[in-house]
PDB file of C-alpha atoms in Angstrom:
ATOM      1  CA  UNK A   1       4.022  29.827   6.593  1.00 46.00           C
ATOM      2  CA  UNK A   2       6.390  28.316   4.082  1.00 48.00           C
ATOM      3  CA  UNK A   3       9.520  30.279   3.079  1.00 51.00           C
ATOM      4  CA  UNK A   4      10.803  30.013  -0.328  1.00 51.00           C
ATOM      5  CA  UNK A   5      14.327  28.477  -0.767  1.00 51.00           C
ATOM      6  CA  UNK A   6      16.770  27.288  -3.501  1.00 48.00           C
ATOM      7  CA  UNK A   7      18.070  24.025  -3.483  1.00 49.00           C
ATOM      8  CA  UNK A   8      21.728  24.118  -2.695  1.00 52.00           C
ATOM      9  CA  UNK A   9      23.600  25.315  -5.647  1.00 54.00           C
ATOM     10  CA  UNK A  10      26.453  23.354  -7.226  1.00 55.00           C
ATOM     11  CA  UNK A  11      28.450  24.291 -10.630  1.00 60.00           C
ATOM     12  CA  UNK A  12      27.262  22.870 -13.838  1.00 71.00           C
ATOM     13  CA  UNK A  13      30.025  20.348 -13.537  1.00 82.00           C
ATOM     14  CA  UNK A  14      30.232  18.059 -10.681  1.00 90.00           C
ATOM     15  CA  UNK A  15      33.608  17.540  -8.905  1.00 90.00           C
ATOM     16  CA  UNK A  16      33.306  14.071  -9.080  1.00 93.00           C
ATOM     17  CA  UNK A  17      30.940  11.757 -10.894  1.00 96.00           C
ATOM     18  CA  UNK A  18      29.099  10.916  -7.671  1.00 97.00           C
ATOM     19  CA  UNK A  19      28.858  13.663  -5.315  1.00 97.00           C
ATOM     20  CA  UNK A  20      27.238  13.671  -1.896  1.00 97.00           C
ATOM     21  CA  UNK A  21      25.530  16.493   0.208  1.00 94.00           C
ATOM     22  CA  UNK A  22      23.962  16.487   3.679  1.00 92.00           C
ATOM     23  CA  UNK A  23      21.766  19.411   4.914  1.00 90.00           C
ATOM     24  CA  UNK A  24      19.646  19.971   7.844  1.00 88.00           C
ATOM     25  CA  UNK A  25      16.415  21.821   6.842  1.00 87.00           C
ATOM     26  CA  UNK A  26      14.020  23.461   9.086  1.00 85.00           C
ATOM     27  CA  UNK A  27      10.099  22.825   8.763  1.00 82.00           C
ATOM     28  CA  UNK A  28       7.995  24.747   6.300  1.00 83.00           C
ATOM     29  CA  UNK A  29      10.704  25.264   3.542  1.00 86.00           C
ATOM     30  CA  UNK A  30       9.325  25.465  -0.057  1.00 87.00           C
ATOM     31  CA  UNK A  31      12.236  24.952  -2.791  1.00 86.00           C
ATOM     32  CA  UNK A  32      11.688  26.515  -6.064  1.00 84.00           C
ATOM     33  CA  UNK A  33      11.541  24.624  -9.251  1.00 85.00           C
ATOM     34  CA  UNK A  34      14.892  23.727 -10.891  1.00 87.00           C
ATOM     35  CA  UNK A  35      16.550  21.155 -12.938  1.00 91.00           C
ATOM     36  CA  UNK A  36      20.313  20.109 -13.269  1.00 91.00           C
ATOM     37  CA  UNK A  37      22.331  18.136 -15.728  1.00 95.00           C
ATOM     38  CA  UNK A  38      23.147  15.301 -13.303  1.00 96.00           C
ATOM     39  CA  UNK A  39      20.662  12.670 -11.585  1.00 96.00           C
ATOM     40  CA  UNK A  40      19.632  13.082  -8.091  1.00 95.00           C
ATOM     41  CA  UNK A  41      18.893  10.698  -5.234  1.00 96.00           C
ATOM     42  CA  UNK A  42      17.123  12.319  -2.367  1.00 92.00           C
ATOM     43  CA  UNK A  43      16.929  10.582   0.866  1.00 88.00           C
ATOM     44  CA  UNK A  44      15.636  12.054   4.521  1.00 87.00           C
ATOM     45  CA  UNK A  45      17.465  10.021   7.362  1.00 84.00           C
ATOM     46  CA  UNK A  46      14.809  11.850   9.661  1.00 78.00           C
ATOM     47  CA  UNK A  47      11.376  13.536   8.684  1.00 74.00           C
ATOM     48  CA  UNK A  48       9.598  13.161   5.189  1.00 77.00           C
ATOM     49  CA  UNK A  49      10.466  15.622   2.140  1.00 82.00           C
ATOM     50  CA  UNK A  50       7.774  16.050  -0.531  1.00 85.00           C
ATOM     51  CA  UNK A  51       9.172  16.554  -4.202  1.00 88.00           C
ATOM     52  CA  UNK A  52       6.966  17.746  -7.170  1.00 86.00           C
ATOM     53  CA  UNK A  53       7.670  16.695 -10.561  1.00 85.00           C
ATOM     54  CA  UNK A  54       5.207  17.580 -13.434  1.00 73.00           C
ATOM     55  CA  UNK A  55       2.392  17.784 -10.747  1.00 73.00           C
ATOM     56  CA  UNK A  56       3.110  14.454  -9.354  1.00 78.00           C
ATOM     57  CA  UNK A  57       3.844  14.246  -5.619  1.00 78.00           C
ATOM     58  CA  UNK A  58       6.780  12.011  -4.390  1.00 84.00           C
ATOM     59  CA  UNK A  59       7.359  11.362  -0.852  1.00 79.00           C
ATOM     60  CA  UNK A  60      10.731  10.475   0.712  1.00 78.00           C
ATOM     61  CA  UNK A  61      10.113   9.122   4.136  1.00 75.00           C
ATOM     62  CA  UNK A  62      13.344   7.305   5.767  1.00 74.00           C
ATOM     63  CA  UNK A  63      12.581   3.739   4.102  1.00 76.00           C
ATOM     64  CA  UNK A  64      12.653   5.364   0.476  1.00 84.00           C
ATOM     65  CA  UNK A  65      14.349   7.518  -1.786  1.00 91.00           C
ATOM     66  CA  UNK A  66      13.417   9.657  -4.775  1.00 93.00           C
ATOM     67  CA  UNK A  67      15.200   9.324  -7.758  1.00 95.00           C
ATOM     68  CA  UNK A  68      15.311  12.524 -10.110  1.00 94.00           C
ATOM     69  CA  UNK A  69      16.821  11.747 -13.514  1.00 95.00           C
ATOM     70  CA  UNK A  70      19.013  14.461 -15.209  1.00 96.00           C
ATOM     71  CA  UNK A  71      17.229  17.383 -16.710  1.00 94.00           C
ATOM     72  CA  UNK A  72      13.998  16.861 -14.693  1.00 94.00           C
ATOM     73  CA  UNK A  73      12.342  19.861 -13.332  1.00 93.00           C
ATOM     74  CA  UNK A  74      11.450  19.665  -9.594  1.00 92.00           C
ATOM     75  CA  UNK A  75      10.705  21.537  -6.470  1.00 90.00           C
ATOM     76  CA  UNK A  76      10.330  20.444  -2.920  1.00 89.00           C
ATOM     77  CA  UNK A  77       8.527  21.161   0.229  1.00 87.00           C
ATOM     78  CA  UNK A  78       9.603  20.152   3.996  1.00 84.00           C
ATOM     79  CA  UNK A  79       6.599  19.774   6.569  1.00 75.00           C
ATOM     80  CA  UNK A  80       9.216  19.050   9.288  1.00 74.00           C
ATOM     81  CA  UNK A  81      12.678  19.453  10.336  1.00 81.00           C
ATOM     82  CA  UNK A  82      14.816  16.846   8.208  1.00 83.00           C
ATOM     83  CA  UNK A  83      18.060  15.456   7.832  1.00 87.00           C
ATOM     84  CA  UNK A  84      18.305  15.546   4.075  1.00 88.00           C
ATOM     85  CA  UNK A  85      20.895  13.672   2.020  1.00 92.00           C
ATOM     86  CA  UNK A  86      21.694  13.982  -1.742  1.00 93.00           C
ATOM     87  CA  UNK A  87      23.840  12.007  -4.041  1.00 96.00           C
ATOM     88  CA  UNK A  88      24.397  13.728  -7.320  1.00 97.00           C
ATOM     89  CA  UNK A  89      25.224  11.318 -10.258  1.00 97.00           C
ATOM     90  CA  UNK A  90      26.819  12.284 -13.354  1.00 96.00           C
ATOM     91  CA  UNK A  91      24.603  11.664 -16.417  1.00 96.00           C
ATOM     92  CA  UNK A  92      27.091   9.324 -17.901  1.00 95.00           C
ATOM     93  CA  UNK A  93      26.363   6.787 -14.967  1.00 96.00           C
ATOM     94  CA  UNK A  94      22.572   7.248 -15.378  1.00 96.00           C
ATOM     95  CA  UNK A  95      22.109   5.108 -18.357  1.00 93.00           C
ATOM     96  CA  UNK A  96      21.103   2.103 -16.225  1.00 92.00           C
ATOM     97  CA  UNK A  97      19.183   3.964 -13.661  1.00 95.00           C
ATOM     98  CA  UNK A  98      15.411   4.630 -14.062  1.00 93.00           C
ATOM     99  CA  UNK A  99      14.455   7.233 -16.820  1.00 92.00           C
ATOM    100  CA  UNK A 100      11.515   8.537 -15.108  1.00 91.00           C
ATOM    101  CA  UNK A 101      11.199   9.932 -11.438  1.00 91.00           C
ATOM    102  CA  UNK A 102      10.163   7.342  -8.929  1.00 90.00           C
ATOM    103  CA  UNK A 103      10.580   6.021  -5.402  1.00 88.00           C
ATOM    104  CA  UNK A 104      13.422   3.625  -4.728  1.00 90.00           C
ATOM    105  CA  UNK A 105      13.315   1.254  -1.636  1.00 85.00           C
ATOM    106  CA  UNK A 106      16.700   1.856   0.050  1.00 87.00           C
ATOM    107  CA  UNK A 107      18.266  -1.520   1.077  1.00 88.00           C
ATOM    108  CA  UNK A 108      20.514  -1.425   4.423  1.00 89.00           C
ATOM    109  CA  UNK A 109      23.584  -1.255   2.427  1.00 94.00           C
ATOM    110  CA  UNK A 110      22.310   1.694   0.323  1.00 94.00           C
ATOM    111  CA  UNK A 111      21.604   3.358   3.857  1.00 91.00           C
ATOM    112  CA  UNK A 112      24.861   2.602   5.220  1.00 94.00           C
ATOM    113  CA  UNK A 113      26.812   4.011   2.425  1.00 96.00           C
ATOM    114  CA  UNK A 114      24.831   7.274   2.528  1.00 95.00           C
ATOM    115  CA  UNK A 115      25.373   7.368   6.383  1.00 93.00           C
ATOM    116  CA  UNK A 116      28.929   6.526   6.218  1.00 96.00           C
ATOM    117  CA  UNK A 117      29.622   9.365   3.583  1.00 97.00           C
ATOM    118  CA  UNK A 118      27.637  11.872   5.866  1.00 95.00           C
ATOM    119  CA  UNK A 119      29.163  10.684   9.100  1.00 95.00           C
ATOM    120  CA  UNK A 120      32.585  11.397   7.719  1.00 97.00           C
ATOM    121  CA  UNK A 121      31.622  14.697   6.121  1.00 96.00           C
ATOM    122  CA  UNK A 122      32.589  13.263   2.643  1.00 97.00           C
ATOM    123  CA  UNK A 123      31.274  15.343  -0.418  1.00 96.00           C
ATOM    124  CA  UNK A 124      33.697  14.247  -3.041  1.00 96.00           C
ATOM    125  CA  UNK A 125      35.248  10.656  -2.774  1.00 97.00           C
ATOM    126  CA  UNK A 126      38.755  11.434  -3.164  1.00 94.00           C
ATOM    127  CA  UNK A 127      40.423   8.180  -1.914  1.00 97.00           C
ATOM    128  CA  UNK A 128      40.433   4.945  -3.920  1.00 97.00           C
ATOM    129  CA  UNK A 129      38.384   3.163  -1.294  1.00 98.00           C
ATOM    130  CA  UNK A 130      35.820   6.142  -1.220  1.00 98.00           C
ATOM    131  CA  UNK A 131      35.640   5.887  -4.887  1.00 97.00           C
ATOM    132  CA  UNK A 132      34.964   2.223  -4.990  1.00 98.00           C
ATOM    133  CA  UNK A 133      32.281   2.771  -2.342  1.00 98.00           C
ATOM    134  CA  UNK A 134      30.650   5.285  -4.567  1.00 97.00           C
ATOM    135  CA  UNK A 135      30.460   2.945  -7.384  1.00 97.00           C
ATOM    136  CA  UNK A 136      28.779   0.322  -5.080  1.00 98.00           C
ATOM    137  CA  UNK A 137      26.116   2.760  -4.226  1.00 97.00           C
ATOM    138  CA  UNK A 138      25.614   3.243  -8.076  1.00 97.00           C
ATOM    139  CA  UNK A 139      25.524  -0.555  -8.574  1.00 96.00           C
ATOM    140  CA  UNK A 140      23.082  -1.039  -5.804  1.00 96.00           C
ATOM    141  CA  UNK A 141      20.725   1.722  -7.118  1.00 95.00           C
ATOM    142  CA  UNK A 142      20.510  -0.145 -10.284  1.00 94.00           C
ATOM    143  CA  UNK A 143      19.331  -3.153  -8.097  1.00 93.00           C
ATOM    144  CA  UNK A 144      16.895  -1.347  -5.861  1.00 92.00           C
ATOM    145  CA  UNK A 145      13.055  -1.874  -6.330  1.00 87.00           C
ATOM    146  CA  UNK A 146      11.580   1.080  -8.062  1.00 84.00           C
ATOM    147  CA  UNK A 147       7.962   2.189  -7.387  1.00 76.00           C
ATOM    148  CA  UNK A 148       6.168   4.801  -9.478  1.00 72.00           C
ATOM    149  CA  UNK A 149       5.476   6.735  -6.262  1.00 75.00           C
ATOM    150  CA  UNK A 150       5.415   6.120  -2.595  1.00 79.00           C
ATOM    151  CA  UNK A 151       1.451   6.281  -2.915  1.00 84.00           C
ATOM    152  CA  UNK A 152       0.719   5.237  -6.554  1.00 84.00           C
ATOM    153  CA  UNK A 153      -2.512   5.622  -8.404  1.00 84.00           C
ATOM    154  CA  UNK A 154      -4.139   3.925 -11.121  1.00 89.00           C
ATOM    155  CA  UNK A 155      -6.488   4.450 -13.977  1.00 90.00           C
ATOM    156  CA  UNK A 156      -7.941   0.867 -13.966  1.00 96.00           C
ATOM    157  CA  UNK A 157     -11.605   1.071 -13.175  1.00 96.00           C
ATOM    158  CA  UNK A 158     -11.901  -1.252 -10.335  1.00 98.00           C
ATOM    159  CA  UNK A 159      -8.794  -0.189  -8.591  1.00 97.00           C
ATOM    160  CA  UNK A 160      -9.586   3.670  -9.323  1.00 95.00           C
ATOM    161  CA  UNK A 161     -12.930   3.174  -7.387  1.00 97.00           C
ATOM    162  CA  UNK A 162     -11.165   1.285  -4.548  1.00 97.00           C
ATOM    163  CA  UNK A 163      -8.459   4.050  -4.081  1.00 95.00           C
ATOM    164  CA  UNK A 164     -11.280   6.773  -4.330  1.00 94.00           C
ATOM    165  CA  UNK A 165     -13.057   5.054  -1.743  1.00 96.00           C
ATOM    166  CA  UNK A 166     -10.117   4.713   0.534  1.00 96.00           C
ATOM    167  CA  UNK A 167      -9.140   8.528  -0.095  1.00 91.00           C
ATOM    168  CA  UNK A 168     -12.615   9.579   1.099  1.00 93.00           C
ATOM    169  CA  UNK A 169     -12.712   7.413   4.334  1.00 94.00           C
ATOM    170  CA  UNK A 170      -9.111   6.650   5.214  1.00 94.00           C
ATOM    171  CA  UNK A 171     -10.461   4.985   8.651  1.00 96.00           C
ATOM    172  CA  UNK A 172     -12.528   2.303   6.975  1.00 96.00           C
ATOM    173  CA  UNK A 173     -11.692  -1.155   8.129  1.00 97.00           C
ATOM    174  CA  UNK A 174     -13.572  -2.933   5.452  1.00 97.00           C
ATOM    175  CA  UNK A 175     -11.422  -6.070   4.600  1.00 97.00           C
ATOM    176  CA  UNK A 176     -10.300  -7.045   0.974  1.00 97.00           C
ATOM    177  CA  UNK A 177     -12.977  -9.522   0.696  1.00 98.00           C
ATOM    178  CA  UNK A 178     -15.531  -6.888   1.795  1.00 98.00           C
ATOM    179  CA  UNK A 179     -14.077  -4.434  -0.946  1.00 98.00           C
ATOM    180  CA  UNK A 180     -14.287  -7.097  -3.393  1.00 98.00           C
ATOM    181  CA  UNK A 181     -18.111  -7.857  -2.845  1.00 98.00           C
ATOM    182  CA  UNK A 182     -18.803  -4.046  -3.141  1.00 96.00           C
ATOM    183  CA  UNK A 183     -16.873  -3.851  -6.598  1.00 97.00           C
ATOM    184  CA  UNK A 184     -18.256  -7.031  -7.894  1.00 97.00           C
ATOM    185  CA  UNK A 185     -14.934  -8.984  -8.095  1.00 98.00           C
ATOM    186  CA  UNK A 186     -13.576 -11.936  -6.185  1.00 98.00           C
ATOM    187  CA  UNK A 187     -11.093 -11.398  -3.545  1.00 98.00           C
ATOM    188  CA  UNK A 188      -8.244 -12.985  -5.266  1.00 98.00           C
ATOM    189  CA  UNK A 189      -8.965 -11.001  -8.674  1.00 98.00           C
ATOM    190  CA  UNK A 190      -8.907  -7.887  -6.513  1.00 98.00           C
ATOM    191  CA  UNK A 191      -5.762  -8.751  -4.841  1.00 98.00           C
ATOM    192  CA  UNK A 192      -3.990  -9.548  -8.073  1.00 98.00           C
ATOM    193  CA  UNK A 193      -5.115  -6.159  -9.552  1.00 97.00           C
ATOM    194  CA  UNK A 194      -3.618  -4.370  -6.591  1.00 96.00           C
ATOM    195  CA  UNK A 195      -0.415  -5.858  -6.993  1.00 95.00           C
ATOM    196  CA  UNK A 196      -0.257  -5.434 -10.738  1.00 95.00           C
ATOM    197  CA  UNK A 197      -1.528  -1.892 -10.646  1.00 93.00           C
ATOM    198  CA  UNK A 198       0.048  -0.491  -7.459  1.00 91.00           C
ATOM    199  CA  UNK A 199       3.056  -2.623  -7.100  1.00 87.00           C
ATOM    200  CA  UNK A 200       2.213  -3.383  -3.703  1.00 90.00           C
ATOM    201  CA  UNK A 201      -0.478  -5.372  -1.697  1.00 95.00           C
ATOM    202  CA  UNK A 202      -3.705  -3.638  -0.803  1.00 97.00           C
ATOM    203  CA  UNK A 203      -2.969  -3.700   2.877  1.00 96.00           C
ATOM    204  CA  UNK A 204       0.393  -1.773   2.284  1.00 94.00           C
ATOM    205  CA  UNK A 205      -1.298   0.845   0.265  1.00 95.00           C
ATOM    206  CA  UNK A 206      -3.954   1.547   2.865  1.00 97.00           C
ATOM    207  CA  UNK A 207      -1.294   1.661   5.482  1.00 95.00           C
ATOM    208  CA  UNK A 208       0.670   4.281   3.491  1.00 91.00           C
ATOM    209  CA  UNK A 209      -2.362   6.335   2.716  1.00 92.00           C
ATOM    210  CA  UNK A 210      -3.303   6.484   6.447  1.00 95.00           C
ATOM    211  CA  UNK A 211       0.265   7.662   7.038  1.00 91.00           C
ATOM    212  CA  UNK A 212      -0.013  10.450   4.782  1.00 85.00           C
ATOM    213  CA  UNK A 213      -3.590  11.508   6.160  1.00 89.00           C
ATOM    214  CA  UNK A 214      -2.056  11.637   9.660  1.00 91.00           C
ATOM    215  CA  UNK A 215       0.661  14.083   8.718  1.00 84.00           C
ATOM    216  CA  UNK A 216      -1.743  17.329   8.406  1.00 80.00           C
ATOM    217  CA  UNK A 217      -3.800  15.983  11.669  1.00 90.00           C
ATOM    218  CA  UNK A 218      -0.708  16.021  13.606  1.00 89.00           C
ATOM    219  CA  UNK A 219       0.144  19.431  12.148  1.00 80.00           C
ATOM    220  CA  UNK A 220      -3.063  20.941  13.501  1.00 85.00           C
ATOM    221  CA  UNK A 221      -2.579  19.539  16.852  1.00 91.00           C
ATOM    222  CA  UNK A 222      -5.065  16.685  17.106  1.00 95.00           C
ATOM    223  CA  UNK A 223      -4.246  14.114  19.795  1.00 96.00           C
ATOM    224  CA  UNK A 224      -2.569  10.753  18.794  1.00 97.00           C
ATOM    225  CA  UNK A 225      -5.434   9.028  20.234  1.00 97.00           C
ATOM    226  CA  UNK A 226      -7.850  10.924  18.243  1.00 97.00           C
ATOM    227  CA  UNK A 227      -6.148  10.243  15.110  1.00 98.00           C
ATOM    228  CA  UNK A 228      -5.658   6.712  15.787  1.00 98.00           C
ATOM    229  CA  UNK A 229      -9.422   6.304  16.131  1.00 97.00           C
ATOM    230  CA  UNK A 230     -10.090   8.475  13.101  1.00 97.00           C
ATOM    231  CA  UNK A 231      -7.766   6.513  10.925  1.00 97.00           C
ATOM    232  CA  UNK A 232      -9.496   3.115  12.027  1.00 97.00           C
ATOM    233  CA  UNK A 233      -6.978   2.010  14.737  1.00 97.00           C
ATOM    234  CA  UNK A 234      -8.367   0.422  17.863  1.00 95.00           C
ATOM    235  CA  UNK A 235      -5.545   1.754  19.996  1.00 97.00           C
ATOM    236  CA  UNK A 236      -3.005   4.579  19.779  1.00 97.00           C
ATOM    237  CA  UNK A 237      -0.114   1.960  20.118  1.00 97.00           C
ATOM    238  CA  UNK A 238      -1.115   0.192  16.777  1.00 97.00           C
ATOM    239  CA  UNK A 239      -1.294   3.632  15.115  1.00 98.00           C
ATOM    240  CA  UNK A 240       2.286   4.647  16.474  1.00 97.00           C
ATOM    241  CA  UNK A 241       3.784   1.262  15.356  1.00 96.00           C
ATOM    242  CA  UNK A 242       2.307   2.002  11.811  1.00 95.00           C
ATOM    243  CA  UNK A 243       3.677   5.487  11.935  1.00 93.00           C
ATOM    244  CA  UNK A 244       7.032   4.517  13.014  1.00 89.00           C
ATOM    245  CA  UNK A 245       7.489   1.817  10.061  1.00 86.00           C
ATOM    246  CA  UNK A 246       6.461   4.308   7.590  1.00 84.00           C
ATOM    247  CA  UNK A 247       8.761   7.369   8.877  1.00 79.00           C
ATOM    248  CA  UNK A 248      11.334   5.939  11.149  1.00 76.00           C
ATOM    249  CA  UNK A 249       9.775   8.020  14.085  1.00 83.00           C
ATOM    250  CA  UNK A 250       6.880   8.535  16.318  1.00 91.00           C
ATOM    251  CA  UNK A 251       4.009  10.707  15.787  1.00 92.00           C
ATOM    252  CA  UNK A 252       5.369  13.004  18.788  1.00 90.00           C
ATOM    253  CA  UNK A 253       8.728  13.033  17.139  1.00 85.00           C
ATOM    254  CA  UNK A 254       7.340  14.141  13.802  1.00 81.00           C
ATOM    255  CA  UNK A 255       5.094  16.875  15.685  1.00 80.00           C
ATOM    256  CA  UNK A 256       8.385  18.254  17.563  1.00 79.00           C
ATOM    257  CA  UNK A 257      10.049  18.507  14.301  1.00 68.00           C
ATOM    258  CA  UNK A 258       7.242  20.928  12.925  1.00 60.00           C
ATOM    259  CA  UNK A 259       8.158  23.511  15.573  1.00 54.00           C
TER     260      UNK A 259
END
């Protein structure tokens, strides 16, 4: 059963324009809705956190951060133990950052900066060197590829029909060409529409959807082999490789984090 928590409180004024936090959270934590006058970058170096904004679910596996603009009401849920990084960014520095919540692809440099501050337990960049490093983080966030969501949707009729079919049958191994024939478009047209509407290729979207479909199956205790077969993988090792790419860990590591 989830327990309700509050995100760690900070005063209404940040001690420095970029402020860092590192928190370890146990599984099944539900965080109440809140907003604050600064922007927030959330990132889990292990585990996956879910953040809800205006009814939209954003996920933060290790390869992605969730950007929450200033004054944006949000809550969070943690399925498993996570190591949770936050960077609070003063509103004065947010003009060049996304105006809407989104998933940001974390470059190795961004991960390294967040990891460096966390490793040294630095919350407020007090030295000139750390202040420069914090500014590099803000500069890099401006360049980070932004997706509407980890698993975006679409109102475009053909893509909406494709996504609904994949959601209903995540284990389907129909090729893009087979889906195109079923939807009465060419394979090339369908590939272009996927990229335009979803911001990613068909194969990447399906892999992410399978990853999300695997989480509740792992929670309820299904074996890795059974989950792999249910989600369309011929071997457990292929499923494990996909899971590691998406989460940074193995299915068994995810399951251990639920305890």
